[in-house]
C-alpha cells in the first residue's frame, strides 16, 4: 500500500511515520513535508491548496490512500476533487469542512442538533456591537468566524475591551477577512479535552482522549498558540465520561451531518470543555489536532494505515487499532518569539542524541539548510515519548528535550501537570 500525507507539520510527520511502521505499507510520501519527514519517509513538492495539483500527484505516485493533515486544503475542496476522480482519501468534503471553516456554521449546527455548547450571538455589523457584547457578562469569548490559524479567539475581560476588540475584528484589523463576522460567546470554565474520532461517513471509531496546552507560557498564561504540548493517558477522562461524550456529542453530530446530506468522513476533532454541567463543545475541527496527534499516534497500536484505508473505502474497521497501556507525552519546542514573529534558519543539534534516549522527535517547522536541519517555523519540534506511567513518559520526554539545542528555543516545563495531579489524587 502507498500512502500520501498532505501537509508538513508535526501532526503530518507523526501520521506519516506511524503509517510507515505498518507491515504492508510499501511507501509513504509527504507533500510538502519537512526535514524530519524527508529523513523518515520521503517528500515531494506541491501546493497543497490546489486540489487538482494534489490529486494529479496522488495519481502519479499511485497512492492508494491520501490523508490530509491541515484544514485549509479540506476547506479548499481537496476531498471533492479526489472523490470526483475516484481516488482514496481520508477527510471531509468542502461542505462538511464548514464545521471548522465557519464558527457561525458550527454554532448553527450545534443548536440544530441540540448539542451542549455555550450561548452566543453573531455579529456581522459594527452597529450591533454595543448591544451584543454585554449580554453574557465577563470574561467573554470573541471568535472570528473564519479560519485564523489558531489566532481567531480572543478572551476579553471587560466591556471597554470587548467593544474595541469586536470593532477591530469586524474591521478586518485582527485576523483579516476571517473576522468580518464575530461570534460573541459565553465564557465556560472547566478542563479542556481534545476528543477525536475517525468516521467513514457511517461508522466511527473513537480515539483515546488527549489534552493540549494552548497557552504559550507555563501555568496556562500568555497568548493562545496552536498548542505547546499534549499527552495521551487514561486519566484524562473516565470510561463513563467517554460514553457520555460519544452519546451526547459524537453520535448526534455525525447523525446531524448525515441528515443534512453532507456525511462527515475523516477525523472529527471535538474541542470540549468539561464544565460542571457536563461536556460542552468549544469547537469542531475537521482534522486531527496538532500537537495531540503526536502522543495519540505514538500510543496507538495496530494497523493505522489499514484503518485509514478502510475509512477511505467507506468500510471503517475500528478493530484495527487499540491504545497501548503506556501513556505518551509530547513537548513542543518553539522558536523564540512564537506565537508572534520569530527568526528562522537557526541550526538544530542533538536530534540523534534525543532519539538515542528512546524518544521520537517529530518535526514541524524545520527545513534542511546545507544538509543539516534548521528552524523554519514557529513550532519547530514535537519531542514525544512513552513510559510505564505518565510521569515516566514525561520524564523521558523532558530528558530528550534537554538533549536538543537551537538558539532561542522555548518550551513549557509543565506539560501534563494536570494529568500528574489527577493520577496523584487517585492513588
Ligand atoms: P477555539 O478555537 O474555539 O477552540 O478556541 C481557542 C481556545 O480559546 C480554546 O481552546 C479555549 O481555551 C478558549 N475558548 C474558546 N471558547 C471559549 C469559551 N466559550 N469559554 C472559555 N474559553 C474558550
Ligand atoms: N491543538 C489544537 C488544534 O489542533 O486545533
XYZ file of C-alpha atoms and ligand atoms in Angstrom:
455
model
C 0.000 0.000 0.000
C 1.199 3.545 -0.800
C 0.089 6.462 1.368
C 0.291 10.189 0.636
C 0.228 12.554 3.621
C -0.774 16.151 2.832
C 0.899 18.813 4.979
C 4.217 19.493 6.628
C 3.776 19.953 10.364
C 4.308 17.801 13.434
C 0.919 16.135 13.001
C 1.782 15.113 9.444
C 5.196 13.802 10.464
C 3.503 11.667 13.147
C 0.888 10.353 10.686
C 3.470 9.573 8.016
C 5.919 7.948 10.422
C 3.183 5.906 12.115
C 1.797 4.677 8.777
C 5.315 3.736 7.645
C 5.657 1.402 10.661
C 2.815 -0.828 9.476
C 3.519 -4.045 7.618
C 2.004 -3.944 4.163
C 2.925 -0.292 3.663
C 5.295 -0.059 0.739
C 5.831 3.719 0.597
C 4.671 6.836 2.423
C 5.113 10.242 0.802
C 4.695 13.689 2.343
C 3.677 16.786 0.378
C 5.390 19.154 1.014
C 6.632 17.592 4.278
C 9.509 18.872 6.383
C 13.095 17.885 7.184
C 12.012 15.095 9.555
C 9.576 13.626 7.038
C 12.267 13.804 4.354
C 14.565 11.735 6.602
C 11.905 9.177 7.607
C 9.747 8.684 4.539
C 10.471 10.991 1.578
C 8.804 14.185 0.414
C 7.576 15.667 -2.829
C 6.944 19.364 -3.504
C 3.430 20.618 -4.219
C 0.887 23.339 -3.491
C -1.474 21.695 -1.012
C -4.080 24.436 -1.525
C -4.511 23.366 -5.154
C -6.820 20.296 -5.121
C -6.208 19.465 -8.800
C -2.432 19.542 -8.384
C -2.506 17.236 -5.348
C -4.994 14.838 -6.980
C -2.722 14.636 -10.038
C 0.227 13.983 -7.716
C -1.646 11.143 -5.950
C -2.419 9.616 -9.371
C 1.200 9.972 -10.488
C 2.538 8.391 -7.268
C -0.057 5.627 -7.381
C -1.184 6.436 -3.814
C -3.846 4.006 -2.583
C -4.859 6.349 0.190
C -4.280 10.058 0.825
C -4.731 11.599 4.272
C -4.992 15.337 4.809
C -3.411 16.964 7.872
C -4.390 20.652 7.899
C -7.822 22.225 7.488
C -7.083 24.655 4.650
C -6.860 22.039 1.826
C -10.105 20.468 3.109
C -11.917 23.809 3.078
C -10.462 24.358 -0.421
C -12.196 21.166 -1.623
C -9.381 18.623 -1.937
C -11.698 15.732 -0.989
C -14.324 16.743 -3.578
C -11.610 16.653 -6.253
C -10.327 13.226 -5.149
C -13.896 11.867 -4.965
C -14.631 13.075 -8.495
C -11.591 11.113 -9.737
C -12.362 8.014 -7.660
C -9.167 8.393 -5.587
C -8.984 7.160 -1.996
C -8.796 9.958 0.586
C -9.486 10.464 4.283
C -11.102 13.822 5.034
C -14.405 15.690 4.788
C -15.782 17.345 1.665
C -15.702 21.111 1.369
C -19.328 21.272 2.571
C -18.624 19.145 5.677
C -15.380 21.048 6.373
C -17.502 24.128 7.138
C -17.754 22.702 10.660
C -14.288 24.160 11.120
C -14.296 26.719 8.298
C -17.044 28.828 9.875
C -17.740 29.226 13.599
C -21.202 30.583 12.720
C -21.961 27.454 10.656
C -20.741 25.234 13.506
C -22.850 27.084 16.074
C -25.993 26.806 13.914
C -25.305 23.113 13.517
C -24.723 22.596 17.258
C -28.021 24.299 18.075
C -29.904 22.440 15.329
C -28.697 19.102 16.727
C -29.280 20.114 20.356
C -25.617 19.577 21.289
C -24.292 21.119 24.519
C -22.478 24.383 23.759
C -22.079 27.915 25.147
C -24.699 30.561 24.421
C -23.666 33.038 21.769
C -24.631 35.872 19.441
C -23.374 36.505 15.905
C -22.114 39.963 14.979
C -21.751 40.978 11.362
C -22.046 44.691 11.695
C -20.209 47.274 13.794
C -23.568 48.882 14.649
C -24.611 45.760 16.572
C -21.504 45.607 18.767
C -22.789 47.636 21.706
C -25.982 45.593 22.133
C -24.334 42.209 21.621
C -21.179 42.246 23.687
C -22.620 42.764 27.171
C -25.247 40.039 27.273
C -23.062 37.188 28.514
C -21.144 39.002 31.262
C -17.336 38.979 31.549
C -14.976 37.479 30.661
C -16.437 36.679 27.257
C -15.009 34.931 24.179
C -14.871 36.770 20.823
C -14.404 34.360 17.948
C -13.602 35.231 14.346
C -15.954 33.319 12.060
C -13.368 32.151 9.524
C -10.106 30.207 9.600
C -7.490 32.123 11.566
C -4.675 29.620 12.252
C -5.435 29.382 15.967
C -5.470 33.175 16.437
C -9.195 33.778 15.978
C -10.347 33.554 19.611
C -9.807 36.443 21.994
C -10.996 36.318 25.591
C -11.799 39.828 26.830
C -12.215 40.847 30.442
C -14.469 43.897 30.373
C -16.919 45.904 28.324
C -14.471 48.502 27.011
C -12.083 45.796 25.804
C -14.971 43.798 24.333
C -16.234 46.747 22.319
C -12.875 47.807 20.968
C -11.754 44.241 20.163
C -15.036 43.372 18.427
C -14.815 46.542 16.332
C -11.214 45.857 15.376
C -12.044 42.269 14.419
C -15.030 43.318 12.296
C -12.909 45.959 10.566
C -10.512 43.212 9.463
C -7.660 44.542 11.595
C -7.108 41.472 13.774
C -7.310 38.348 11.611
C -8.265 39.906 8.269
C -11.329 38.639 6.404
C -11.806 35.769 8.898
C -13.006 38.369 11.430
C -15.661 40.034 9.251
C -18.194 38.109 11.319
C -17.633 37.558 15.032
C -19.278 35.143 17.417
C -19.658 36.517 20.946
C -19.702 33.509 23.249
C -20.427 32.954 26.917
C -17.231 32.078 28.823
C -17.089 28.477 30.037
C -14.895 27.186 32.832
C -13.567 23.698 33.356
C -10.929 21.428 31.930
C -10.367 21.213 28.172
C -10.152 17.869 26.405
C -9.499 17.009 22.768
C -11.733 14.136 21.706
C -11.132 12.863 18.191
C -12.955 10.264 16.148
C -12.487 8.820 12.674
C -15.605 8.317 10.573
C -16.202 6.860 7.128
C -19.495 8.718 6.850
C -21.451 5.941 8.544
C -19.480 4.151 11.269
C -16.930 5.791 13.546
C -14.020 4.882 15.767
C -13.410 6.948 18.926
C -9.712 7.549 19.593
C -8.218 7.895 23.098
C -8.742 11.349 24.612
C -5.806 13.752 24.684
C -5.130 17.074 26.369
C -3.437 20.028 24.708
C -1.773 23.081 26.299
C -2.852 26.068 24.218
C -1.269 28.977 26.068
C 2.330 29.922 25.370
C 3.536 30.089 28.970
C 3.638 27.807 31.976
C 0.610 27.901 34.272
C -1.629 28.479 31.214
C -0.592 32.103 30.897
C 0.326 34.174 27.853
C -1.200 34.217 24.380
C -3.019 31.311 22.707
C -0.872 29.200 20.397
C -1.510 26.254 18.097
C -0.581 24.071 21.098
C 2.605 23.774 23.163
C 2.384 20.109 24.127
C -0.068 17.292 24.716
C -0.374 13.914 26.347
C -2.470 10.799 25.977
C -3.315 8.914 29.135
C -6.363 7.117 30.507
C -6.531 9.563 33.421
C -7.823 12.352 31.139
C -11.426 11.123 31.132
C -13.215 8.210 32.789
C -14.960 5.483 30.821
C -18.297 6.990 31.887
C -17.298 10.431 30.559
C -16.121 8.862 27.308
C -19.535 7.197 26.890
C -21.277 10.462 27.690
C -19.229 12.352 25.078
C -19.957 9.697 22.474
C -23.688 9.609 23.279
C -24.348 13.334 23.673
C -21.885 14.824 21.177
C -20.219 12.466 18.684
C -23.186 10.343 17.615
C -25.683 13.222 17.306
C -23.106 15.326 15.420
C -22.371 12.572 12.887
C -26.111 11.834 12.548
C -26.767 15.554 12.007
C -24.235 15.721 9.188
C -25.795 12.682 7.519
C -29.263 14.232 7.860
C -28.006 17.402 6.179
C -26.832 15.341 3.220
C -23.171 16.058 3.989
C -21.998 12.929 5.829
C -18.767 13.509 7.712
C -15.861 11.417 6.505
C -12.469 11.875 8.106
C -11.223 12.931 11.517
C -13.657 14.962 13.608
C -11.967 16.794 16.465
C -14.301 17.804 19.281
C -12.708 20.552 21.380
C -14.579 20.153 24.671
C -14.834 21.980 27.957
C -15.717 19.647 30.807
C -17.933 22.014 32.791
C -19.890 21.376 35.970
C -22.909 20.803 33.713
C -21.081 18.214 31.623
C -19.040 18.315 28.411
C -19.721 21.298 26.118
C -18.444 21.823 22.576
C -15.990 24.732 22.263
C -15.170 23.982 18.657
C -15.135 21.351 15.958
C -12.079 20.796 13.811
C -12.278 18.645 10.712
C -8.852 17.070 11.117
C -6.572 15.658 13.762
C -5.170 18.075 16.352
C -1.604 19.300 16.355
C 0.193 18.502 18.695
C -2.415 15.997 20.031
C -1.727 13.627 17.127
C 1.898 13.109 18.145
C 1.221 11.419 21.532
C -2.016 9.874 20.209
C -0.430 8.019 17.296
C 2.674 7.205 19.334
C 0.366 5.346 21.711
C -1.844 3.658 19.117
C -1.084 0.010 18.344
C -2.225 -1.951 15.311
C -2.686 -1.085 11.667
C -3.055 2.687 11.401
C -2.520 2.666 7.631
C -5.144 -0.082 7.254
C -7.502 1.956 9.417
C -7.053 4.949 7.101
C -7.557 2.800 4.019
C -10.715 1.251 5.498
C -12.142 4.723 6.197
C -11.286 5.895 2.673
C -13.130 2.858 1.244
C -16.216 3.642 3.346
C -15.772 0.392 5.288
C -14.179 1.574 8.543
C -12.831 -1.216 10.728
C -12.306 0.168 14.267
C -10.854 -3.155 15.448
C -7.644 -2.418 13.508
C -6.248 -0.156 16.256
C -6.151 -0.025 20.053
C -4.447 2.144 22.676
C -1.355 0.623 24.272
C -1.223 0.569 28.073
C 1.656 3.082 28.077
C 0.844 6.789 28.401
C 2.597 9.136 25.977
C 3.586 12.797 26.030
C 4.785 15.418 23.560
C 6.568 18.676 24.362
C 6.690 21.313 21.624
C 9.959 23.185 21.202
C 9.143 26.533 19.590
C 11.114 29.411 18.119
C 11.924 32.454 20.201
C 9.026 34.931 19.911
C 6.348 32.391 18.883
C 3.338 32.894 18.568
C 4.365 36.386 17.382
C 7.123 36.825 14.814
C 10.181 34.609 15.130
C 13.566 34.134 13.464
C 14.194 31.291 11.013
C 17.230 29.344 9.890
C 18.710 28.546 13.304
C 20.642 25.251 13.199
C 19.259 22.411 15.346
C 21.581 19.968 17.111
C 21.080 16.944 19.361
C 18.266 15.262 17.385
C 20.054 11.905 17.218
C 21.005 12.090 20.905
C 17.347 12.701 21.841
C 16.230 9.647 19.872
C 19.016 7.524 21.358
C 17.461 8.211 24.767
C 14.317 6.481 23.469
C 12.157 9.425 22.364
C 10.781 10.156 18.902
C 11.284 13.664 17.566
C 8.515 14.775 15.226
C 9.471 17.751 13.104
C 7.167 20.711 12.487
C 8.842 23.957 11.371
C 12.126 22.548 10.146
C 13.942 22.645 6.814
C 17.294 21.421 5.622
C 19.904 24.184 5.363
C 23.009 22.905 3.600
C 22.056 19.340 4.531
C 21.506 19.996 8.253
C 18.168 20.691 9.976
C 17.354 24.281 10.864
C 14.305 26.087 12.232
C 11.773 27.298 9.648
C 8.576 27.828 11.639
C 7.055 28.845 14.966
C 6.564 25.389 16.365
C 9.770 23.568 15.474
C 9.755 20.095 17.054
C 7.399 17.822 18.977
C 9.529 15.646 21.255
C 7.458 12.556 22.068
C 7.967 9.574 24.369
C 6.118 6.820 26.180
C 6.567 5.332 29.638
C 5.040 2.867 32.050
C 3.327 5.799 33.744
C 2.549 9.354 32.672
C 5.339 10.521 34.977
C 7.832 8.197 33.259
C 6.666 9.315 29.810
C 7.079 12.987 30.756
C 10.430 12.393 32.382
C 11.831 10.739 29.246
C 10.295 13.441 27.045
C 11.991 16.206 29.036
C 15.344 14.388 29.082
C 15.150 14.200 25.294
C 14.184 17.884 25.074
C 17.302 18.631 27.141
C 19.479 16.916 24.548
C 18.264 19.192 21.717
C 19.516 22.684 21.093
C 18.708 25.630 18.866
C 19.227 29.260 19.720
C 16.205 30.813 21.455
C 14.303 27.517 21.862
C 11.275 27.914 24.156
C 9.103 25.199 25.646
C 6.769 24.735 28.585
C 8.061 22.767 31.534
C 4.612 21.893 32.857
C 3.153 19.732 30.080
C 0.982 17.005 31.617
C 0.791 18.687 35.038
C -2.983 18.231 35.256
C -2.589 14.566 34.380
C 0.027 14.078 37.100
C -2.285 15.764 39.615
C -5.166 13.509 38.578
C -3.018 10.382 38.875
C -1.754 11.504 42.318
C -5.306 12.241 43.503
C -6.383 8.708 42.580
C -3.586 6.865 44.376
P -11.330 27.527 19.826
O -10.500 27.837 18.615
O -12.777 27.823 19.673
O -11.047 26.166 20.425
O -10.764 28.481 20.960
C -9.402 28.503 21.318
C -9.291 28.468 22.819
O -9.994 29.571 23.409
C -9.926 27.236 23.424
O -9.063 26.146 23.406
C -10.232 27.719 24.823
O -9.078 27.665 25.631
C -10.599 29.166 24.610
N -12.067 29.288 24.471
C -12.790 29.251 23.341
N -14.105 29.410 23.591
C -14.224 29.543 24.909
C -15.336 29.729 25.789
N -16.581 29.829 25.339
N -15.081 29.812 27.109
C -13.814 29.721 27.589
N -12.722 29.560 26.823
C -12.917 29.476 25.494
N -4.058 21.746 19.090
C -5.292 22.305 18.713
C -5.665 22.101 17.321
O -5.080 21.324 16.599
O -6.608 22.742 16.868
